[in-house]
CSV table of C-alpha atoms in Angstrom, one decimal:
chain,number,residue,atom,x,y,z
A,1,GLU,CA,81.2,56.0,-61.9
A,2,VAL,CA,78.9,58.8,-63.1
A,3,GLN,CA,80.7,61.2,-65.5
A,4,LEU,CA,79.4,64.2,-67.3
A,5,LEU,CA,81.7,65.9,-69.8
A,6,GLU,CA,80.7,69.2,-71.4
A,7,SER,CA,82.2,70.5,-74.6
A,8,GLY,CA,81.5,73.1,-77.2
A,9,GLY,CA,82.3,76.3,-75.3
A,10,ASP,CA,83.9,79.0,-77.3
A,11,LEU,CA,84.2,82.7,-77.9
A,12,VAL,CA,81.3,83.9,-80.0
A,13,GLN,CA,80.1,87.3,-81.1
A,14,PRO,CA,76.9,88.9,-79.8
A,15,GLY,CA,74.0,87.6,-81.9
A,16,GLY,CA,75.8,84.4,-82.7
A,17,SER,CA,75.0,80.8,-82.0
A,18,LEU,CA,76.7,77.9,-80.3
A,19,ARG,CA,75.8,74.3,-79.4
A,20,LEU,CA,77.0,72.8,-76.1
A,21,SER,CA,77.2,69.0,-75.6
A,22,CYS,CA,77.3,66.9,-72.6
A,23,ALA,CA,78.5,63.3,-72.8
A,24,ALA,CA,77.3,61.1,-70.1
A,25,SER,CA,78.5,57.8,-68.8
A,26,GLY,CA,78.3,55.5,-65.9
A,27,PHE,CA,74.5,55.4,-65.6
A,28,THR,CA,71.4,54.7,-67.7
A,29,PHE,CA,71.2,58.1,-69.4
A,30,SER,CA,67.8,57.7,-71.0
A,31,ALA,CA,66.3,57.1,-67.6
A,32,HIS,CA,67.2,60.4,-66.1
A,33,VAL,CA,66.1,64.0,-66.2
A,34,MET,CA,68.9,66.3,-67.3
A,35,SER,CA,69.6,70.0,-66.7
A,36,TRP,CA,71.9,72.8,-67.5
A,37,VAL,CA,73.1,75.4,-64.9
A,38,ARG,CA,75.4,78.3,-65.6
A,39,GLN,CA,77.7,80.5,-63.6
A,40,ALA,CA,78.9,83.9,-64.9
A,41,PRO,CA,82.5,84.8,-64.0
A,42,GLY,CA,82.7,85.6,-60.3
A,43,LYS,CA,79.0,85.2,-59.8
A,44,GLY,CA,76.5,82.7,-58.4
A,45,LEU,CA,74.8,79.7,-59.9
A,46,GLU,CA,71.8,80.2,-62.3
A,47,TRP,CA,69.6,77.4,-63.5
A,48,VAL,CA,69.1,77.4,-67.3
A,49,SER,CA,67.0,74.5,-68.4
A,50,THR,CA,65.7,71.0,-67.5
A,51,LEU,CA,64.6,68.3,-69.9
A,52,ALA,CA,62.3,65.3,-68.9
A,53,ASP,CA,60.2,62.9,-71.0
A,54,ALA,CA,57.1,64.8,-70.0
A,55,TYR,CA,58.3,68.4,-69.9
A,56,THR,CA,60.9,70.9,-70.7
A,57,HIS,CA,61.5,74.0,-68.6
A,58,TYR,CA,63.6,77.1,-69.4
A,59,ALA,CA,64.7,80.2,-67.4
A,60,ASP,CA,63.0,83.3,-68.5
A,61,SER,CA,66.4,84.8,-69.4
A,62,VAL,CA,66.9,82.2,-72.1
A,63,LYS,CA,63.4,81.3,-73.2
A,64,GLY,CA,63.0,81.5,-77.0
A,65,ARG,CA,66.7,81.6,-77.5
A,66,PHE,CA,68.1,78.4,-76.1
A,67,THR,CA,66.8,74.8,-76.9
A,68,ILE,CA,67.7,71.8,-74.7
A,69,SER,CA,67.6,68.3,-76.3
A,70,ARG,CA,69.1,64.9,-76.0
A,71,GLU,CA,70.2,61.9,-78.0
A,72,ASN,CA,69.7,58.9,-75.9
A,73,SER,CA,71.5,56.6,-78.4
A,74,LYS,CA,74.6,58.7,-78.0
A,75,ASN,CA,74.2,59.4,-74.2
A,76,THR,CA,74.4,63.1,-75.0
A,77,LEU,CA,72.6,66.2,-73.8
A,78,TYR,CA,72.7,69.3,-75.9
A,79,LEU,CA,72.1,73.1,-75.4
A,80,GLN,CA,71.5,75.0,-78.6
A,81,MET,CA,72.1,78.6,-77.9
A,82,SER,CA,71.2,81.4,-80.4
A,83,SER,CA,70.9,85.2,-80.3
A,84,LEU,CA,73.7,85.2,-77.7
A,85,ARG,CA,74.3,88.2,-75.5
A,86,ALA,CA,77.1,89.4,-73.4
A,87,GLU,CA,75.1,88.4,-70.3
A,88,ASP,CA,75.1,84.7,-71.5
A,89,THR,CA,78.9,84.6,-70.8
A,90,ALA,CA,79.3,81.9,-68.2
A,91,VAL,CA,80.6,78.4,-67.4
A,92,TYR,CA,77.8,76.0,-68.4
A,93,TYR,CA,77.4,72.9,-66.3
A,94,CYS,CA,75.4,69.8,-67.3
A,95,ALA,CA,73.8,68.1,-64.4
A,96,ARG,CA,71.9,64.9,-63.8
A,97,GLY,CA,68.5,65.0,-62.2
A,98,GLY,CA,65.6,67.3,-61.6
A,99,GLY,CA,61.8,67.7,-61.5
A,100,CYS,CA,59.1,66.3,-59.3
A,101,THR,CA,57.2,63.0,-59.8
A,102,GLY,CA,55.1,60.8,-57.6
A,103,GLY,CA,55.3,63.3,-54.7
A,104,ASN,CA,59.0,63.4,-54.7
A,105,CYS,CA,61.3,66.0,-56.1
A,106,TYR,CA,64.9,65.5,-57.3
A,107,TRP,CA,67.9,67.6,-57.2
A,108,PRO,CA,70.8,67.8,-59.6
A,109,ASP,CA,73.0,65.1,-58.0
A,110,TYR,CA,76.0,64.9,-60.4
A,111,TRP,CA,77.6,67.8,-62.2
A,112,GLY,CA,80.1,68.0,-65.1
A,113,GLN,CA,83.2,70.2,-64.9
A,114,GLY,CA,81.7,72.9,-67.1
A,115,THR,CA,82.5,74.6,-70.4
A,116,LEU,CA,83.1,78.3,-70.9
A,117,VAL,CA,81.0,80.3,-73.2
A,118,THR,CA,82.2,83.9,-73.9
A,119,VAL,CA,80.1,86.3,-75.8
A,120,SER,CA,82.1,89.3,-76.9
A,121,SER,CA,82.9,91.2,-80.0
B,1,ASP,CA,59.6,82.6,-58.6
B,2,ILE,CA,60.9,81.5,-55.2
B,3,GLN,CA,63.6,83.7,-53.9
B,4,MET,CA,66.4,82.2,-51.8
B,5,THR,CA,68.1,84.5,-49.4
B,6,GLN,CA,71.4,83.1,-47.9
B,7,SER,CA,73.4,84.7,-45.1
B,8,PRO,CA,76.1,85.6,-44.4
B,9,SER,CA,77.7,86.3,-47.7
B,10,THR,CA,81.1,85.9,-46.3
B,11,LEU,CA,82.3,84.0,-43.1
B,12,SER,CA,85.7,83.8,-41.6
B,13,ALA,CA,86.3,81.3,-38.9
B,14,SER,CA,89.1,79.3,-37.3
B,15,VAL,CA,89.8,75.6,-37.7
B,16,GLY,CA,87.6,73.7,-35.3
B,17,ASP,CA,84.9,76.4,-35.1
B,18,ARG,CA,81.3,75.6,-35.5
B,19,VAL,CA,80.0,77.4,-38.6
B,20,THR,CA,76.3,78.0,-39.5
B,21,ILE,CA,74.9,79.3,-42.8
B,22,THR,CA,71.2,80.2,-43.1
B,23,CYS,CA,69.0,80.0,-46.2
B,24,ARG,CA,65.5,81.5,-46.4
B,25,ALA,CA,62.9,80.7,-49.1
B,26,SER,CA,60.3,83.3,-50.0
B,27,GLN,CA,57.6,80.6,-49.8
B,28,SER,CA,57.4,77.1,-48.4
B,29,ILE,CA,59.5,74.6,-50.3
B,30,SER,CA,58.9,71.7,-47.9
B,31,SER,CA,62.2,69.9,-47.6
B,32,TRP,CA,63.1,70.3,-51.2
B,33,LEU,CA,66.4,72.1,-50.6
B,34,ALA,CA,70.0,71.2,-51.5
B,35,TRP,CA,73.3,72.5,-50.3
B,36,TYR,CA,76.4,72.6,-52.6
B,37,GLN,CA,80.0,73.2,-51.9
B,38,GLN,CA,82.1,74.9,-54.7
B,39,LYS,CA,85.8,75.0,-54.3
B,40,PRO,CA,87.7,77.6,-56.4
B,41,GLY,CA,87.8,76.6,-60.1
B,42,LYS,CA,85.8,73.5,-59.5
B,43,ALA,CA,82.1,72.5,-60.3
B,44,PRO,CA,79.6,72.5,-57.4
B,45,LYS,CA,79.3,69.3,-55.4
B,46,VAL,CA,76.2,68.2,-53.6
B,47,LEU,CA,76.6,68.1,-49.8
B,48,ILE,CA,73.1,67.8,-48.5
B,49,TYR,CA,69.7,67.0,-50.2
B,50,LYS,CA,66.2,67.0,-49.0
B,51,ALA,CA,67.2,69.6,-46.5
B,52,SER,CA,69.0,67.2,-44.1
B,53,THR,CA,70.2,64.1,-45.9
B,54,LEU,CA,74.0,63.9,-46.2
B,55,GLN,CA,75.3,62.9,-49.6
B,56,SER,CA,77.1,59.6,-49.5
B,57,GLY,CA,80.8,60.0,-49.0
B,58,ASP,CA,80.6,63.5,-47.6
B,59,PRO,CA,82.1,64.1,-44.1
B,60,SER,CA,79.7,63.8,-41.2
B,61,ARG,CA,80.8,67.3,-39.9
B,62,PHE,CA,78.4,68.6,-42.4
B,63,SER,CA,74.7,68.7,-41.4
B,64,GLY,CA,71.6,70.3,-42.7
B,65,SER,CA,68.3,71.2,-41.0
B,66,GLY,CA,65.0,73.0,-41.6
B,67,SER,CA,61.8,72.8,-43.5
B,68,GLY,CA,59.2,75.1,-45.0
B,69,THR,CA,61.2,78.4,-45.4
B,70,GLU,CA,64.1,78.3,-43.0
B,71,PHE,CA,67.1,76.2,-43.5
B,72,THR,CA,70.6,75.8,-42.1
B,73,LEU,CA,73.9,74.3,-43.1
B,74,THR,CA,76.2,73.5,-40.2
B,75,ILE,CA,79.9,72.6,-40.2
B,76,SER,CA,80.4,71.2,-36.7
B,77,SER,CA,84.2,71.6,-36.8
B,78,LEU,CA,85.7,73.7,-39.6
B,79,GLN,CA,88.6,72.1,-41.4
B,80,PRO,CA,91.1,73.7,-43.9
B,81,ASP,CA,89.6,71.7,-46.7
B,82,ASP,CA,86.3,73.4,-46.1
B,83,LEU,CA,87.5,76.6,-47.8
B,84,ALA,CA,84.8,77.1,-50.4
B,85,THR,CA,81.6,78.9,-51.4
B,86,TYR,CA,78.4,77.2,-50.3
B,87,TYR,CA,75.1,77.6,-52.1
B,88,CYS,CA,71.6,76.6,-51.2
B,89,GLN,CA,69.1,75.6,-53.9
B,90,GLN,CA,65.4,75.0,-54.0
B,91,TYR,CA,64.2,72.2,-56.3
B,92,ASP,CA,60.5,72.4,-55.2
B,93,SER,CA,59.4,74.1,-58.4
B,94,PHE,CA,60.7,75.6,-61.6
B,95,PRO,CA,62.5,77.9,-62.1
B,96,TRP,CA,65.1,76.4,-59.7
B,97,THR,CA,66.7,79.2,-57.7
B,98,PHE,CA,69.9,79.4,-55.7
B,99,GLY,CA,71.0,81.4,-52.8
B,100,GLN,CA,73.7,84.0,-53.6
B,101,GLY,CA,76.4,82.0,-51.9
B,102,THR,CA,78.4,82.1,-48.7
B,103,LYS,CA,82.2,82.3,-49.0
B,104,VAL,CA,83.8,80.5,-46.1
B,105,GLU,CA,87.4,81.7,-45.3
B,106,ILE,CA,89.8,80.2,-42.7
B,107,LYS,CA,91.3,82.6,-40.3
């Protein structure tokens, strides 16, 4: 069974930093593109970042402040967030899948339960 | 960026009703569209991918159609368990973009 478990969410002051983790199990983690999607309280879904072997993509709203990475030996995806702003307050979801290759595109097919990041003084 | 416009934003229907949600892309995305169901306090769950393919294990009352710029999600017979917000998402190109969501309420 595919499982994604996010952790690391916390209350942080504006300008601060935080690292989120996503522990994956039930599939061959190293073989899959991974993504982060967030949802501000009471709002819709917003894509944040996607990491593949050949590329990394970021939303303009986080570019230069957030860094996505992975540690395949630990089956873990990370999101390092810095220069945090109030508008980064959201539940952050880790999701499996993404990107286009060989004429096919792939959707985020499994999602974790999310971890809450609150940016406030 | 590709804009996704979803309608309606809220929908109230009775159990057994046929319900349709529309999603329009600002440019062609072929069939690279997914539909998600999000119940209150839960993570989104994929219902439909590649515009019309039902995710394994999901009820057959859900169906998707469309290609290019116009897409629909249909619930053939609304059930109480379908109370949720539904989102469309294009994965044709980055940045991925989502519709603003349709909240489905049961009368």
